[in-house]
Amino acid sequence: MWDRIKEKLEILADAAKYDVSCASSGSSRKNQDKGLGDTGMGICHAYTEDGRCVSLLKILLTNHCIFDCAYCVSRKSNDVKRAAFTVQEVVDLTINFYRRNYIEGLFLSSGIFKNADYTMERLVLIAKKLRTEHHFHGYIHLKAIPGASDELMQEAATYADRLSVNVEMPTEQSLHLLAPDKNRADMLKPMQYLKEGIIQNREEKKQFTKTPLFAPAGQSTQMVIGATPESDLEILYMSNYFYRQMNLKRVYYSGYVPISNDNRLPAIGTPVPTIRENRLYQADWLMRFYGFEMNELVSLDQPHLDMDIDPKLSWALNNLHFFPIDINRADRVLILRVPGIGVQSADKICQARRYNKLTWDHLKKIGISVSRARYFVVCNDRQDEYKSLTPIQIRQQIVNRAHSKYAANFSPQLNLF
Amino acid sequence: MQAVVYDGSFKGWLTAVFDVYEHRFKSVQVYKEENGEQSMFGHVHHTGTEEAKAGRVWKGLQQKLSNRALQELYYAWLSELKGIETHMLLFVQYAFGSKASIENDYSHPSVLLISQVAKKVHREKHRMEAFVRFQLTTDQLYYAIIEPDFNVLPLISDHFEQRYADQRWMIYDARRRYGIYYDLEKVEMIEVSFQQDSLSGKDISAVYDEQETLYQHLWQSYFKSVNIASRKNTRLHIQHMPRRYWKYLPEKKPL
């Protein structure tokens, strides 16, 4: 029996791993009445050899699927081993892994069997069982199956901390091309429903002291990057829409790992676009934490992010007239825009400069990347030698100094489209 | 140079701070008793723990520092780094000597150091919350061994008590030879001296629950299955899971 469970676990973990979400933070669920588990800041309990974090038991309930999406390993026409867990098996695995401190909770997704509601019902049943029978207060992330009913979505949100609908493709055309069984509207409908539910729940919380939790860690989604020819502009436009219009907590970018000989897709052996994925995450962070607007990073004239340098440096070089800024006087919003200075360093700078005029030595100790920032700031010990450099010269100096860990991936990736 | 040698407890260190002020010591170095480095100095002053003195210093600090800064001071002390007690003293003297709050003055070397060391200790605390791996014993105790860089058991206790409220567990710091034990009611600090081969001995199955190895195997194969081989990134893997922690992680042991 154990061998069979082990085999199922291998098949269904393998099939789930292309979903990159691993967050276990942001929920407000607390242990009650000496039950099991707790949520909080989110903990990564392990890291796989590809450097990604393992926070949740991330599995599919089954990889049987009635859909035939070209980019997916579990697509109907793919000749892979199929397996399905029983409800009890998923519950036992979750509880026993959790008790040993291997995981923060469960991330459960599934291939679509029979229909959307039937599948969603099983996912909800597992979450319900964990919460009510096992008094489990750990983190649960459920996949919202596009097309499932509002009632099921409502029930899912009462037991899960986070729900996500993967839009998969950045544009409707790509979705139509690669996933003919799916449609965009089915994906956006549950997202919209959850958004409204979350807002309503927040309002109720203000009025009543005891309001049940409703997807306390919010929603997220994922887009596959590099399977289709969208520009970074189109991708970031969608992210911006999800953050601003749908109140999503996170958008994940999953560099396409070639798994199929389908001629609509990059061939097997094409490198995973890790660097592009990385640049998109950098841009995403700039939009969420650094006060950048999407159109400052990409535009119709420049629809792609620069692959050689990060988007913040790229913006700074295109806008050199803002620099150099005075580290001892400039507003926090401007300091945040300096390449080489992160959010924490910016905060430290703003606090420390109230006591002392800051020098390069201070900045170095605070932990900023001086080799980048020195082109863009002045501080108490003036250093104006870089003032006369052109953007191209600065760019070259920085690029030559850096040894990118992705260097090996550069050329094939840039030739992709 | 004046050496002040204290008993190795946090309250002992507070007592030492009191004595520094009482005796008006100048250019002080503060040491733990067991370090034995004090012989280098001409003047040595020994302190134990005196509740009254420690209490007065703590109360004084509470008026000068925010809770965050007080916590950082305690975190820095738990680092057990060489010379940290002296920097903590300099930090405290700077705080007591200034009218305005100094805790964010990162241009002061001791203020910056305390904050940086506290951050390292906090990171170690977080790592231990992640890397503790319980094994279920035959008497249904969830048992884990760790060897953290810093003395973080006092910091992780609440986290595990809150999370595993319905199971008996124990976490043992093999480097510092003490552990914390939760008996379903409260967490206690306990000192255990294991006989050399009681747990590392030949008959593991006699100690651990019959399902223990099975779940460890399941976890190992899960860990292997979620890896995407075409994205291999060893540098990142090691950066997040430094080798020194592998010893007690079942997923890093051969299948």
XYZ file of C-alpha atoms in Angstrom:
672
model
C 0.000 0.000 0.000
C 2.863 2.373 0.861
C 4.531 1.722 -2.472
C 1.349 2.676 -4.256
C 1.051 5.921 -2.263
C 4.688 6.683 -2.968
C 4.129 6.194 -6.682
C 1.016 8.394 -6.641
C 2.893 11.054 -4.716
C 5.690 11.029 -7.274
C 3.310 11.297 -10.231
C 1.039 13.917 -8.721
C 3.813 16.076 -7.242
C 5.676 15.950 -10.515
C 2.568 17.107 -12.378
C 1.922 19.940 -9.922
C 5.408 21.409 -9.865
C 4.977 23.715 -12.841
C 2.638 25.794 -10.751
C 5.178 28.124 -9.233
C 3.172 29.667 -6.412
C 4.598 28.672 -3.050
C 3.480 31.500 -0.775
C 2.252 30.525 2.669
C 2.154 34.009 4.121
C -0.449 36.688 4.500
C -3.179 34.694 6.171
C -4.649 35.648 9.514
C -5.680 32.160 10.599
C -4.583 31.348 14.160
C -4.529 28.144 16.148
C -7.660 27.778 18.249
C -8.627 25.497 21.127
C -5.305 23.690 21.042
C -5.802 22.392 17.552
C -3.074 21.689 15.053
C -1.274 24.391 13.160
C -1.070 28.051 12.578
C -0.350 30.502 9.775
C 1.861 33.545 9.855
C 4.768 35.074 8.007
C 5.159 32.024 5.807
C 8.050 29.622 6.098
C 10.046 27.897 3.375
C 10.840 24.533 4.911
C 13.166 23.290 2.206
C 14.620 24.273 -1.155
C 14.848 21.971 -4.140
C 18.010 21.690 -6.201
C 16.617 24.209 -8.658
C 16.597 26.696 -5.764
C 12.834 26.982 -5.447
C 11.246 26.916 -2.052
C 9.136 24.096 -0.687
C 6.593 25.552 1.641
C 3.462 23.575 0.920
C 2.632 20.026 -0.020
C 1.917 20.895 -3.629
C 0.074 18.099 -5.400
C -2.691 17.374 -7.834
C -5.646 15.384 -6.615
C -5.470 13.662 -9.995
C -3.727 14.191 -13.310
C -6.587 12.679 -15.279
C -7.861 15.555 -17.372
C -10.555 16.051 -19.986
C -8.790 19.138 -21.389
C -6.021 19.197 -23.939
C -3.993 22.336 -23.236
C -0.811 22.190 -25.287
C 1.486 23.662 -22.596
C 0.378 21.262 -19.853
C 1.993 17.892 -18.975
C -1.334 16.478 -17.883
C -3.129 17.240 -21.153
C -5.472 14.519 -22.335
C -3.425 13.609 -25.418
C -0.150 13.250 -23.497
C 1.008 9.704 -22.847
C 1.878 9.876 -19.148
C 1.130 7.675 -16.152
C -2.128 8.716 -14.544
C -3.001 8.519 -10.884
C -5.547 9.821 -8.406
C -5.432 10.239 -4.647
C -8.371 9.439 -2.454
C -9.611 12.222 -0.197
C -8.294 10.372 2.875
C -4.834 9.911 1.371
C -4.408 13.637 0.816
C -5.628 14.363 4.336
C -3.230 11.824 5.913
C -0.237 13.068 3.938
C -0.941 16.672 4.853
C -1.395 15.992 8.552
C 1.626 13.715 8.861
C 3.951 16.009 6.913
C 2.686 18.964 8.889
C 3.199 17.329 12.279
C 6.849 16.666 11.367
C 7.333 20.324 10.437
C 8.016 19.522 6.771
C 5.394 21.922 5.418
C 3.219 24.971 6.109
C 0.162 23.349 4.635
C -1.425 22.081 1.453
C -1.573 23.461 -2.077
C -4.119 21.347 -3.885
C -4.857 21.517 -7.558
C -6.304 19.001 -9.963
C -6.807 17.905 -13.512
C -10.412 18.325 -14.595
C -12.313 15.047 -14.394
C -15.972 14.841 -15.450
C -16.581 18.583 -15.124
C -15.564 21.718 -13.253
C -18.065 21.412 -10.396
C -17.351 17.744 -9.773
C -13.638 18.485 -9.514
C -14.034 21.577 -7.362
C -16.327 19.679 -5.015
C -13.579 17.133 -4.252
C -11.022 19.864 -3.574
C -13.393 21.602 -1.213
C -14.185 18.315 0.538
C -10.526 17.807 1.412
C -10.150 21.316 2.790
C -13.354 20.892 4.786
C -12.214 17.601 6.246
C -8.867 19.077 7.318
C -10.526 22.039 8.979
C -13.461 20.370 10.665
C -12.358 16.799 11.442
C -8.667 17.419 12.107
C -8.910 20.941 13.535
C -6.153 21.922 11.140
C -5.286 25.621 11.142
C -2.326 25.471 8.753
C -2.289 27.054 5.328
C -4.503 25.763 2.533
C -4.249 26.998 -1.035
C -6.905 25.637 -3.356
C -6.999 25.989 -7.078
C -10.280 27.514 -8.194
C -11.419 25.493 -11.170
C -12.626 27.780 -13.977
C -16.326 27.276 -14.528
C -17.130 25.995 -11.040
C -20.290 27.333 -9.433
C -20.435 30.360 -7.146
C -21.698 28.183 -4.286
C -18.601 26.002 -4.450
C -16.386 29.065 -4.700
C -18.048 30.436 -1.576
C -17.462 27.198 0.295
C -13.870 26.981 -0.903
C -13.167 30.470 0.399
C -14.457 29.610 3.858
C -11.970 26.731 4.259
C -8.989 27.892 2.195
C -6.552 30.674 2.966
C -5.792 31.390 -0.647
C -7.505 30.625 -3.925
C -6.042 30.974 -7.357
C -7.259 30.756 -10.905
C -4.425 30.430 -13.378
C -5.038 32.506 -16.471
C -2.098 30.590 -17.986
C -1.733 32.704 -21.115
C -1.170 36.440 -21.114
C -3.656 37.047 -23.928
C -6.906 35.567 -25.109
C -5.489 34.721 -28.551
C -2.745 32.586 -27.031
C -5.194 30.846 -24.781
C -7.401 30.108 -27.743
C -4.433 28.771 -29.685
C -3.026 26.501 -26.986
C -6.001 25.689 -24.793
C -9.001 25.469 -27.108
C -11.173 23.905 -24.351
C -10.736 26.854 -22.036
C -12.026 30.360 -22.267
C -10.985 33.560 -20.629
C -14.395 34.483 -19.296
C -14.602 31.257 -17.282
C -11.328 32.196 -15.623
C -12.211 35.761 -14.806
C -15.642 34.922 -13.421
C -14.495 33.125 -10.246
C -11.786 35.759 -9.821
C -14.377 38.493 -9.903
C -16.645 36.543 -7.549
C -13.837 36.088 -5.017
C -12.784 39.704 -5.286
C -16.289 40.825 -4.375
C -16.522 38.238 -1.607
C -13.268 39.444 -0.076
C -14.363 43.072 -0.191
C -17.721 42.218 1.338
C -16.034 40.171 4.062
C -13.777 43.107 4.882
C -16.815 45.370 5.255
C -18.558 42.867 7.509
C -15.470 42.648 9.662
C -15.754 46.339 10.404
C -19.319 45.917 11.654
C -19.289 42.574 13.437
C -16.677 41.333 15.849
C -16.964 37.733 14.775
C -16.886 37.317 11.014
C -15.847 34.005 9.509
C -12.649 34.028 7.469
C -13.022 34.336 3.716
C -9.868 33.513 1.736
C -7.818 35.583 4.220
C -4.645 35.324 2.125
C -6.402 36.569 -1.000
C -6.037 35.393 -4.586
C -3.162 34.841 -6.945
C -2.711 33.768 -10.536
C -0.028 32.509 -12.894
C 1.005 33.203 -16.469
C 3.218 30.942 -18.555
C 6.064 32.961 -20.040
C 7.825 32.223 -23.303
C 5.418 29.631 -24.701
C 3.737 32.253 -26.863
C 5.073 35.430 -28.511
C 3.609 38.055 -26.158
C 5.767 41.042 -25.346
C 6.681 42.015 -21.790
C 4.371 44.978 -22.276
C 1.393 42.681 -22.798
C 2.377 40.537 -19.821
C 2.912 43.462 -17.459
C -0.284 45.073 -18.714
C -2.151 41.976 -17.554
C -0.328 41.921 -14.200
C -1.187 45.532 -13.692
C -4.816 44.738 -14.439
C -4.824 41.856 -11.937
C -3.253 43.945 -9.187
C -5.318 47.071 -9.720
C -8.678 45.723 -10.935
C -8.878 42.293 -9.322
C -6.977 43.118 -6.102
C -4.775 40.064 -6.551
C -2.019 39.502 -4.010
C 0.432 37.942 -6.397
C 0.927 37.263 -10.077
C 3.395 34.460 -10.783
C 5.417 34.132 -13.964
C 6.319 30.614 -14.952
C 9.044 30.297 -17.554
C 7.852 27.678 -20.015
C 9.636 24.354 -19.584
C 9.437 22.592 -22.968
C 7.545 19.334 -22.462
C 6.044 18.638 -25.838
C 6.788 18.277 -29.546
C 3.719 20.300 -30.439
C 4.705 22.698 -33.236
C 2.694 25.515 -31.649
C 5.284 25.575 -28.849
C 9.057 26.037 -28.412
C 10.758 22.703 -29.147
C 12.023 20.363 -26.451
C 15.541 21.405 -25.531
C 14.813 25.139 -25.800
C 16.237 26.668 -22.618
C 13.775 27.734 -19.945
C 13.548 31.559 -20.167
C 14.760 32.009 -16.604
C 16.302 35.409 -17.181
C 13.158 36.845 -18.728
C 11.144 35.409 -15.868
C 13.556 37.085 -13.460
C 13.237 40.470 -15.204
C 9.430 40.208 -15.066
C 9.541 39.533 -11.341
C 11.853 42.527 -10.923
C 9.400 44.716 -12.832
C 6.515 43.281 -10.800
C 8.332 44.220 -7.566
C 9.022 47.715 -8.867
C 5.300 48.185 -9.518
C 4.244 46.836 -6.129
C 6.900 48.122 -3.723
C 8.901 50.860 -5.420
C 6.186 53.152 -6.714
C 6.825 52.551 -10.409
C 4.017 52.726 -12.938
C 3.859 50.064 -15.616
C 4.375 52.561 -18.437
C 7.643 53.716 -16.906
C 9.085 50.237 -17.398
C 7.706 49.216 -20.788
C 6.017 51.170 -23.548
C 4.818 50.710 -27.102
C 8.216 51.946 -28.292
C 10.037 49.611 -25.947
C 7.718 46.656 -25.376
C 10.445 44.408 -23.952
C 12.426 44.620 -20.754
C 16.183 44.852 -21.154
C 17.655 41.373 -20.673
C 21.198 42.524 -19.837
C 20.324 44.890 -17.023
C 17.512 45.008 -14.502
C 14.481 47.227 -15.148
C 15.341 49.691 -12.393
C 18.809 50.364 -13.768
C 17.322 50.526 -17.228
C 14.821 53.171 -16.112
C 17.548 55.164 -14.368
C 19.737 55.200 -17.464
C 16.826 56.401 -19.580
C 16.078 59.122 -17.056
C 19.498 60.374 -16.068
C 18.136 63.923 -15.773
C 16.636 62.925 -12.372
C 20.123 62.130 -11.089
C 22.323 62.498 -9.164
C 20.087 62.797 -6.152
C 21.324 63.911 -2.740
C 21.071 61.003 -0.329
C 20.901 63.388 2.626
C 17.953 65.375 1.306
C 15.967 63.493 -1.311
C 12.473 62.121 -0.614
C 12.125 58.430 0.116
C 10.289 57.934 -3.186
C 13.334 59.179 -5.070
C 15.799 57.176 -2.998
C 13.744 54.089 -3.821
C 14.438 54.765 -7.489
C 18.206 54.607 -7.139
C 19.702 51.398 -8.596
C 21.461 49.489 -5.843
C 19.177 50.695 -3.041
C 16.374 48.425 -1.850
C 13.335 49.161 0.313
C 15.054 48.274 3.586
C 18.165 50.305 2.822
C 16.028 53.261 1.755
C 14.239 53.156 5.103
C 17.513 52.880 7.010
C 18.937 55.829 5.076
C 15.910 57.977 5.852
C 16.236 57.193 9.550
C 20.009 57.446 9.853
C 20.329 60.784 8.063
C 18.418 62.508 10.828
C 21.414 61.992 13.098
C 24.347 62.492 10.767
C 25.160 63.602 7.276
C 25.683 60.256 5.570
C 28.913 59.396 3.792
C 29.784 56.580 1.390
C 31.160 54.666 4.322
C 27.794 54.831 6.083
C 25.991 53.773 2.929
C 28.284 50.801 2.458
C 27.689 49.644 6.034
C 23.946 50.086 5.689
C 24.234 47.560 2.892
C 23.486 49.307 -0.391
C 25.229 48.241 -3.579
C 27.719 51.087 -3.916
C 29.055 49.888 -7.237
C 25.646 50.632 -8.761
C 24.408 53.523 -6.678
C 27.548 55.622 -7.057
C 26.534 56.755 -10.522
C 23.259 58.125 -9.277
C 23.708 59.702 -5.851
C 25.827 62.250 -4.046
C 26.330 62.224 -0.316
C 28.304 64.171 2.223
C 31.739 63.368 0.880
C 31.169 64.525 -2.665
C 32.289 62.375 -5.483
C 31.413 63.862 -8.799
C 33.747 61.925 -11.028
C 30.887 60.002 -12.626
C 28.904 63.045 -13.582
C 30.330 63.274 -17.051
C 29.588 59.667 -18.030
C 26.969 58.927 -20.683
C 24.256 56.301 -20.093
C 26.031 53.909 -22.427
C 29.295 54.229 -20.536
C 27.608 53.626 -17.191
C 25.772 50.659 -18.595
C 28.966 49.140 -19.925
C 30.846 49.641 -16.696
C 28.114 47.948 -14.686
C 27.568 45.089 -17.110
C 31.298 44.381 -17.361
C 31.625 44.184 -13.614
C 28.712 41.841 -13.134
C 29.027 38.114 -13.594
C 25.503 37.021 -14.273
C 24.643 33.575 -13.051
C 22.478 33.320 -16.146
C 25.315 34.204 -18.521
C 25.180 30.768 -20.128
C 21.527 31.304 -21.002
C 21.898 34.653 -22.665
C 22.362 33.941 -26.324
C 19.851 31.168 -27.006
C 17.225 32.994 -25.056
C 17.537 36.264 -26.897
C 17.173 34.425 -30.186
C 13.967 32.776 -29.157
C 11.663 35.104 -31.058
C 41.568 48.759 30.166
C 38.976 47.360 32.567
C 37.539 43.872 32.201
C 34.101 43.058 33.602
C 33.394 39.341 33.809
C 29.761 38.278 34.176
C 28.067 34.949 34.782
C 26.847 34.318 31.228
C 23.153 35.103 31.764
C 21.314 38.069 30.257
C 20.440 39.352 33.717
C 24.079 38.902 34.637
C 25.011 41.158 31.747
C 22.494 43.774 32.958
C 24.060 43.522 36.405
C 27.457 44.128 34.810
C 26.101 47.276 33.143
C 24.925 48.487 36.550
C 28.378 47.906 38.034
C 30.073 49.768 35.197
C 28.045 52.832 36.115
C 28.426 52.336 39.853
C 32.204 52.036 39.716
C 32.546 54.555 36.886
C 34.676 52.127 34.883
C 36.263 53.545 31.739
C 37.100 51.684 28.493
C 35.403 48.497 29.583
C 35.448 45.056 27.963
C 32.654 42.712 29.050
C 33.208 38.948 29.010
C 31.444 35.753 29.939
C 33.040 33.847 32.769
C 33.901 30.710 30.789
C 35.772 32.569 28.051
C 38.898 32.875 30.192
C 40.214 35.825 28.230
C 40.172 38.188 31.175
C 43.665 37.178 32.261
C 45.056 39.518 29.616
C 43.829 42.518 31.536
C 45.138 44.188 34.609
C 41.817 45.104 36.185
C 39.173 42.457 36.449
C 35.773 42.944 38.060
C 33.478 39.947 38.566
C 29.691 40.153 38.713
C 26.986 37.579 39.277
C 23.273 38.100 38.710
C 21.625 40.566 41.055
C 17.920 40.916 40.353
C 17.648 44.412 41.790
C 20.508 45.837 39.730
C 19.416 44.043 36.555
C 15.862 45.261 37.065
C 16.952 48.874 37.431
C 19.055 48.804 34.284
C 16.216 47.170 32.315
C 13.736 49.726 33.585
C 16.087 52.519 32.602
C 16.493 51.040 29.162
C 12.743 50.763 28.717
C 12.543 54.515 29.122
C 15.264 55.108 26.552
C 14.557 52.467 23.929
C 11.601 51.163 21.984
C 10.505 47.550 22.348
C 12.072 46.807 19.009
C 15.487 48.088 20.153
C 15.209 46.180 23.448
C 14.437 43.047 21.515
C 17.397 43.639 19.210
C 19.645 43.972 22.220
C 18.466 40.624 23.575
C 18.746 39.005 20.136
C 22.315 40.306 19.788
C 23.170 38.832 23.172
C 21.865 35.422 22.062
C 24.365 35.483 19.185
C 27.090 34.622 21.729
C 29.522 36.349 19.361
C 32.890 37.288 20.773
C 32.914 40.888 21.961
C 29.166 41.433 21.499
C 28.647 42.189 25.203
C 31.084 45.093 24.952
C 29.246 46.543 21.950
C 25.967 46.106 23.801
C 27.461 48.135 26.642
C 28.606 50.873 24.244
C 25.117 50.913 22.722
C 23.539 51.248 26.174
C 25.979 53.962 27.219
C 25.209 55.888 24.040
C 21.476 55.552 24.744
C 21.754 56.663 28.376
C 24.062 59.521 27.413
C 21.743 61.078 24.809
C 18.603 63.071 25.315
C 17.076 62.057 22.002
C 16.504 58.506 20.842
C 19.632 57.014 19.280
C 18.406 53.605 18.238
C 18.211 54.434 14.539
C 21.585 56.133 14.378
C 23.213 53.591 12.090
C 26.236 55.821 11.693
C 27.253 54.763 15.236
C 29.280 51.530 14.968
C 27.709 49.749 17.940
C 24.148 50.730 17.006
C 24.701 49.402 13.498
C 26.409 46.240 14.740
C 23.663 45.398 17.234
C 21.051 45.839 14.552
C 23.002 43.700 12.071
C 23.754 40.929 14.563
C 20.142 40.954 15.746
C 19.137 40.489 12.139
C 21.435 37.472 11.802
C 20.004 35.944 14.955
C 16.528 36.605 13.655
C 17.425 34.856 10.426
C 18.717 31.870 12.376
C 15.508 31.811 14.407
C 13.512 31.785 11.191
C 15.722 29.049 9.738
C 15.185 26.859 12.758
C 11.439 27.344 12.507
C 11.874 26.006 8.980
C 14.496 23.284 9.433
C 13.337 21.549 12.583
C 12.330 18.025 11.537
C 10.346 16.056 14.062
C 10.576 12.281 14.245
C 7.837 10.373 15.962
C 9.055 8.058 18.709
C 7.331 4.935 20.003
C 5.954 6.825 23.004
C 4.368 9.349 20.590
C 6.828 12.157 21.237
C 7.776 14.329 18.253
C 11.501 14.725 18.674
C 13.992 16.941 16.788
C 17.693 17.718 17.023
C 19.220 20.987 15.827
C 22.639 22.647 15.923
C 21.948 26.326 15.319
C 24.735 28.891 14.933
C 23.169 31.041 17.624
C 21.290 30.222 20.796
C 17.795 30.491 19.343
C 15.828 27.917 21.347
C 14.399 30.639 23.639
C 13.208 32.480 20.529
C 11.490 29.609 18.716
C 9.692 28.180 21.722
C 6.509 30.270 21.329
C 6.242 29.494 17.642
C 6.268 25.727 18.195
C 4.017 25.895 21.242
C 1.435 27.816 19.255
C 1.679 25.608 16.202
C 1.918 22.112 17.679
C -0.475 22.586 20.543
C -1.937 19.075 20.325
C 1.209 16.940 20.199
C 4.047 16.358 22.675
C 7.322 17.547 21.225
C 10.913 18.223 22.128
C 13.638 20.168 20.338
C 17.193 19.498 21.440
C 20.140 21.824 20.750
C 23.018 19.372 20.397
C 25.635 22.105 20.391
C 24.490 23.744 23.620
C 23.263 20.503 25.184
C 19.817 21.554 26.285
C 16.349 21.298 24.900
C 12.784 22.555 25.108
C 9.985 20.130 25.860
C 6.242 20.644 25.457
C 3.978 18.375 27.508
C 0.612 19.577 26.060
C 0.418 22.153 28.860
C 3.571 24.249 28.788
C 7.107 24.419 27.407
C 9.995 23.655 29.733
C 13.712 23.987 29.334
C 15.430 20.712 30.058
C 18.986 19.501 30.188
C 19.478 15.978 28.976
C 22.662 14.079 28.677
C 22.214 11.291 26.192
C 24.276 8.195 26.425
C 26.460 8.067 23.406
C 24.512 5.441 21.490
C 21.002 5.672 22.854
C 19.604 7.407 19.764
C 22.267 6.916 17.147
C 22.521 3.216 17.944
C 21.793 0.235 15.800
C 18.170 -0.457 16.608
C 16.463 2.720 15.396
C 13.165 0.936 14.883
C 12.928 0.314 18.612
C 12.903 4.039 19.284
C 10.793 5.379 16.445
C 7.178 4.803 15.577
C 6.662 2.172 12.879
C 5.338 4.740 10.405
C 8.233 7.157 10.937
C 10.592 5.819 8.287
C 7.714 5.467 5.841
C 6.801 9.144 6.139
C 10.450 10.115 5.864
C 10.649 8.138 2.631
C 7.504 9.755 1.313
C 8.923 13.163 2.133
C 12.190 12.305 0.403
C 10.473 11.193 -2.758
C 8.191 14.240 -2.683
C 11.241 16.471 -2.372
C 12.819 14.742 -5.352
C 9.683 14.905 -7.474
C 9.049 18.643 -7.122
C 12.497 19.506 -8.423
C 12.628 20.687 -12.033
C 15.890 19.252 -13.348
C 16.102 21.599 -16.334
C 16.180 24.558 -13.916
C 18.999 23.225 -11.745
C 20.562 26.050 -9.734
C 22.931 24.659 -7.145
C 24.206 28.030 -5.999
C 20.724 29.171 -5.064
C 19.947 25.834 -3.450
C 23.011 26.047 -1.179
C 22.412 29.708 -0.456
C 18.987 28.908 0.963
C 19.894 25.584 2.552
C 23.518 25.855 3.688
C 25.290 22.533 4.021
C 25.815 22.820 7.758
C 22.077 22.246 8.274
C 21.803 19.114 6.121
C 22.777 16.740 8.897
C 19.295 16.731 10.422
C 17.214 17.108 7.239
C 15.763 13.814 6.011
C 15.298 15.210 2.487
C 19.066 15.705 2.184
C 19.844 12.139 3.211
C 20.258 9.385 0.612
C 17.024 7.554 -0.170
